[in-house]
Short mmCIF file of C-alpha atoms in Angstrom, two decimals:
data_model
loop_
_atom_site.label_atom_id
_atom_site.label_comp_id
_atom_site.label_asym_id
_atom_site.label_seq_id
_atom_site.Cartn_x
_atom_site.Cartn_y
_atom_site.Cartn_z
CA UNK A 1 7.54 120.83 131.62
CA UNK A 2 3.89 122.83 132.46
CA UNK A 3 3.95 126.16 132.28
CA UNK A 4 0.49 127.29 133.25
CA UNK A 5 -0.50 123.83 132.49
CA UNK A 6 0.40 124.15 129.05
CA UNK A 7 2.94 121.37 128.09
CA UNK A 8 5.91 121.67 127.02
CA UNK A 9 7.76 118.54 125.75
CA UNK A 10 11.91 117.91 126.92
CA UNK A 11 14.28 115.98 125.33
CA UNK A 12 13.14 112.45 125.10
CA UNK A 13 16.43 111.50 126.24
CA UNK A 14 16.17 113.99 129.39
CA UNK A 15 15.00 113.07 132.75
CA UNK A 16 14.42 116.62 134.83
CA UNK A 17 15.11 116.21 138.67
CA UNK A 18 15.40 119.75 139.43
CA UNK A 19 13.79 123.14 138.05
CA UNK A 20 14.32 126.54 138.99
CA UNK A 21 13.25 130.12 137.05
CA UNK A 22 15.61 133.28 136.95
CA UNK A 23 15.45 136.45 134.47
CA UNK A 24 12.63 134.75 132.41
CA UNK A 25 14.88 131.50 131.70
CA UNK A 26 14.16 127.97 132.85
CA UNK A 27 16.97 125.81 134.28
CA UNK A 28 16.43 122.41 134.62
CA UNK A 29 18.74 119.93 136.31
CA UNK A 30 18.56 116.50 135.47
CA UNK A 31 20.27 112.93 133.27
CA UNK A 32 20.77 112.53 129.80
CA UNK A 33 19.41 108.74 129.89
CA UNK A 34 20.84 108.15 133.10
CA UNK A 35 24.38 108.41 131.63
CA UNK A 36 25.83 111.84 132.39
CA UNK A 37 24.12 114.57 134.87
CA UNK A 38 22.96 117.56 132.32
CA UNK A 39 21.36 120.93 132.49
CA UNK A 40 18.34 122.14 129.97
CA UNK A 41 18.18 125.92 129.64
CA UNK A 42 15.63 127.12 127.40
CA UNK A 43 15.62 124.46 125.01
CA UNK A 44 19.65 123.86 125.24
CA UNK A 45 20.60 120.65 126.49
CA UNK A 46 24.18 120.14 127.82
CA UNK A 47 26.20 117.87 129.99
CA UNK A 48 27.56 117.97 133.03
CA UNK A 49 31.25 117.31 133.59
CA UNK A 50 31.31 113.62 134.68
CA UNK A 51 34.71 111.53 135.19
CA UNK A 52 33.68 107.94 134.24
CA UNK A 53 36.99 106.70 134.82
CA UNK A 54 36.45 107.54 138.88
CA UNK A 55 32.45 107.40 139.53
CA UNK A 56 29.95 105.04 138.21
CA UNK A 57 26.68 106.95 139.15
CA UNK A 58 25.57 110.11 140.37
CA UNK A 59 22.40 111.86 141.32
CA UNK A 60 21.24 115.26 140.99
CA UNK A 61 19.39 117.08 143.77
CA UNK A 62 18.97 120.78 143.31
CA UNK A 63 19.97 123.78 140.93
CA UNK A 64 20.11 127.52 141.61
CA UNK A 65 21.26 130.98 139.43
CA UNK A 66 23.40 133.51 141.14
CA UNK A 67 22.35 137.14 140.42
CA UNK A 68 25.29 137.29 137.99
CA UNK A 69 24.28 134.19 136.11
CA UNK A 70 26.26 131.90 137.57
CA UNK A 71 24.65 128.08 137.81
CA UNK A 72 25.25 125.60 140.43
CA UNK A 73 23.67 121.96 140.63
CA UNK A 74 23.80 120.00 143.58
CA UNK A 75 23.98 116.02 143.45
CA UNK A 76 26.53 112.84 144.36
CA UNK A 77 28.58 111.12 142.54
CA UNK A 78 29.20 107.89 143.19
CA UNK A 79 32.64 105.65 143.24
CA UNK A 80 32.22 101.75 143.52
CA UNK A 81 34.79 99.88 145.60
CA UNK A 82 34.82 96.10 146.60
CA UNK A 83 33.82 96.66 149.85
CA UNK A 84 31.25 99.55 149.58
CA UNK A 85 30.18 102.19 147.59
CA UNK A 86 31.23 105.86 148.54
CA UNK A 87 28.86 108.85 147.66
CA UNK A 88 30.81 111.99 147.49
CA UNK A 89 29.18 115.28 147.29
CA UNK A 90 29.57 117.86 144.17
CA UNK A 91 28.68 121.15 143.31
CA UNK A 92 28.33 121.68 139.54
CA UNK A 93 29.22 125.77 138.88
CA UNK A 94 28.67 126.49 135.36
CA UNK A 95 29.01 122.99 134.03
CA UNK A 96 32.03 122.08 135.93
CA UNK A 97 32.32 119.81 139.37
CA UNK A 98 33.82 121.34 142.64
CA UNK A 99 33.77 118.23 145.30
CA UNK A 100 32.88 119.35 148.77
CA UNK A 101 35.01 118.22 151.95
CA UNK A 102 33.52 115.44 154.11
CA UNK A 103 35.41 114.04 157.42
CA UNK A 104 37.57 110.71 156.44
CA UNK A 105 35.80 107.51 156.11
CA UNK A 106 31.82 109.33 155.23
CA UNK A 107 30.03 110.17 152.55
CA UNK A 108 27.32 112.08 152.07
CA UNK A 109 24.37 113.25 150.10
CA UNK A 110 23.00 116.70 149.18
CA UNK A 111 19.83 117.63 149.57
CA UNK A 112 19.01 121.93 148.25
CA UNK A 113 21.29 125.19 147.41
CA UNK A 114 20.46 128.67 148.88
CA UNK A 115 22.47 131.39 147.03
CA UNK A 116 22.37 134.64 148.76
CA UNK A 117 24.67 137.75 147.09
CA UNK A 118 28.23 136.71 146.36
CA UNK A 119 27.61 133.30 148.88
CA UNK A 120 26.53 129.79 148.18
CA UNK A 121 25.10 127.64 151.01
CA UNK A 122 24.70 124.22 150.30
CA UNK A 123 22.79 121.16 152.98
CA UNK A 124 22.44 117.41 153.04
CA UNK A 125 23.74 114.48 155.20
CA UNK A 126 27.14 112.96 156.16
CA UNK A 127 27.23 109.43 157.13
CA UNK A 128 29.43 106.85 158.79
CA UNK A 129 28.92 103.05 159.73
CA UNK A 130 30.38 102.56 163.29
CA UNK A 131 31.20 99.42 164.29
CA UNK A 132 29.73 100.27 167.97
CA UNK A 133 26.83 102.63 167.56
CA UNK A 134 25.62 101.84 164.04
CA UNK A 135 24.99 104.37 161.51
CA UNK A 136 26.12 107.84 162.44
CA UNK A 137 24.54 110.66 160.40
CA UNK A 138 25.36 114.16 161.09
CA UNK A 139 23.58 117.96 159.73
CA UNK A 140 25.74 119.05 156.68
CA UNK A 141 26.10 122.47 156.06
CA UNK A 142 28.46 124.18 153.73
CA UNK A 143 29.28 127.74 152.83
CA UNK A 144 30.93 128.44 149.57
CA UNK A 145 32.45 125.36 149.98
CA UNK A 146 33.50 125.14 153.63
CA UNK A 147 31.99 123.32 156.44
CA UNK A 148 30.23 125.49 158.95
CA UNK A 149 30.75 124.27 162.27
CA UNK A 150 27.66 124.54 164.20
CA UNK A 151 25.49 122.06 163.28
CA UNK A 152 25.59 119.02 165.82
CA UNK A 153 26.51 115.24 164.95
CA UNK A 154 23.01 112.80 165.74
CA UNK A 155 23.79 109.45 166.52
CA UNK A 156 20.85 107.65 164.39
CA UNK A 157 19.97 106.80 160.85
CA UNK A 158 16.72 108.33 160.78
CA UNK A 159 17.78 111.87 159.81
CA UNK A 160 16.44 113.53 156.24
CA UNK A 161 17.67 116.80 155.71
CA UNK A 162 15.51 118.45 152.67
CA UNK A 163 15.94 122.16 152.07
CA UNK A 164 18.09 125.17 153.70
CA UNK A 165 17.83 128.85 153.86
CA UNK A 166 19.41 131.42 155.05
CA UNK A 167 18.01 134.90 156.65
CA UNK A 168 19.47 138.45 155.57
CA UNK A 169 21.11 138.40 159.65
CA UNK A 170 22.51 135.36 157.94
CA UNK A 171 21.25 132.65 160.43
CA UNK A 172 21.08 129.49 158.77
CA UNK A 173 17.90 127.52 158.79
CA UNK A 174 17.67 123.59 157.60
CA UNK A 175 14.51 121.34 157.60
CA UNK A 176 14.11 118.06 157.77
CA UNK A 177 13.18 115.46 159.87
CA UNK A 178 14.86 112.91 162.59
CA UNK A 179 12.95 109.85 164.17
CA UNK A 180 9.98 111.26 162.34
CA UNK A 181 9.54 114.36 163.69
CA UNK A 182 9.34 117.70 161.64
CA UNK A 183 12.72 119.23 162.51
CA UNK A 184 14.01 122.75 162.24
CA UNK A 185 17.78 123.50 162.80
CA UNK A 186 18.56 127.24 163.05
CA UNK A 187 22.56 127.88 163.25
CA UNK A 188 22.64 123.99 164.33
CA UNK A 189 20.04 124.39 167.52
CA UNK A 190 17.27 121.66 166.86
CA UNK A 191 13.39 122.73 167.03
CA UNK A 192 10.99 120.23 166.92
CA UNK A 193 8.20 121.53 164.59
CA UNK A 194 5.84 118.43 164.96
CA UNK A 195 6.37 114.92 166.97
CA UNK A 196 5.04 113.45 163.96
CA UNK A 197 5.52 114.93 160.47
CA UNK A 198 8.21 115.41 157.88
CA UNK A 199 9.48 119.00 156.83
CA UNK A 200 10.31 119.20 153.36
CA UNK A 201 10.45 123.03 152.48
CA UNK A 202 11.28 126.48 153.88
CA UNK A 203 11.60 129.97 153.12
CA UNK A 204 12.99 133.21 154.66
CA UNK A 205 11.66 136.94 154.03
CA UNK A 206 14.67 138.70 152.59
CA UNK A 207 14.25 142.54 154.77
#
């Protein structure tokens, strides 16, 4: 960790994959030797809540504090079966995993959290292999756990969906890219930004 370039050593045994700075405290999302997802607060290491006996793997994406304190880490946890592997989403609040819906036969992977008041918007990507059109990936949005509805299934496997926010009229904006162009989705309507470029990062005024 560099604060002001001035290094700060972690845990040897931590690996940070996501950072984020509220009330003068340092959260850090990340894996304790790449055996259990963990959070580092301040010098505080702890684990995540992690059932080995139904996942193998996980990754962690994003973290985020509510105004009340409240911490939630994005990632995927991941089940191995003969056939395949399944990636099912999670939302870590406080240490402890809340899965998130997907559709029957997907998976899906999370990309950033936007908390705004008492509300907690999560994005990423749902997938499915069809036998007839190939890999189906479709706009995931959730609100305080819940699906929202508008964003639109794409029939391709070049979608990245990267980072979400969300506007104080509460329009919901997600960037990304699909068949590498720089892609904006506002309330599920697609704008293309660039027709080449990647967008990896966006931010709303709060009025």
């Amino acid at each position: 960790l560099w604060t002001n370039n001035v290094k700060q050593p972690l845990p040897p045994s931590f690996f940070a994959e996501a950072l984020t700075r509220y009330n003068g405290k340092t959260y850090i999302a990340g894996n304790r030797d790449f055996d259990s997802p963990a959070l580092w607060v301040d010098g505080v290491l702890t684990d995540l809540e992690y059932p080995t006996d139904e996942f193998s793997d996980f990754s962690i994406r994003d973290v985020a504090v509510s105004e009340n304190g409240d911490v939630y880490v994005a990632g995927v946890l991941e089940a191995e079966y003969p056939d395949s592997d399944v990636e099912v989403p999670v939302i870590w609040k406080n240490g402890m995993a809340t899965f998130l819906p997907i559709e029957n036969n997907r998976e899906a992977f999370l990309s950033s959290i936007f908390l705004t008041g008492e509300d907690v918007y999560v994005t990423g990507t749902s997938s499915l292999i069809d036998n007839s059109s190939g890999l189906r990936n479709k706009v995931m949005v959730w609100k305080n756990g819940i699906p929202v509805d508008d964003f639109s299934e794409i029939f391709s496997s070049s979608l990245t969906i990267n980072d979400i926010a969300v506007s104080s009229q509460n329009d919901i904006y997600v960037v990304g890219f699909f068949k590498n162009q720089a892609t904006l989705w506002k309330n599920g309507e697609v704008n293309i930004l660039l027709p080449f470029g990647r967008a990896f990062s966006i931010a709303i005024p709060q009025k």
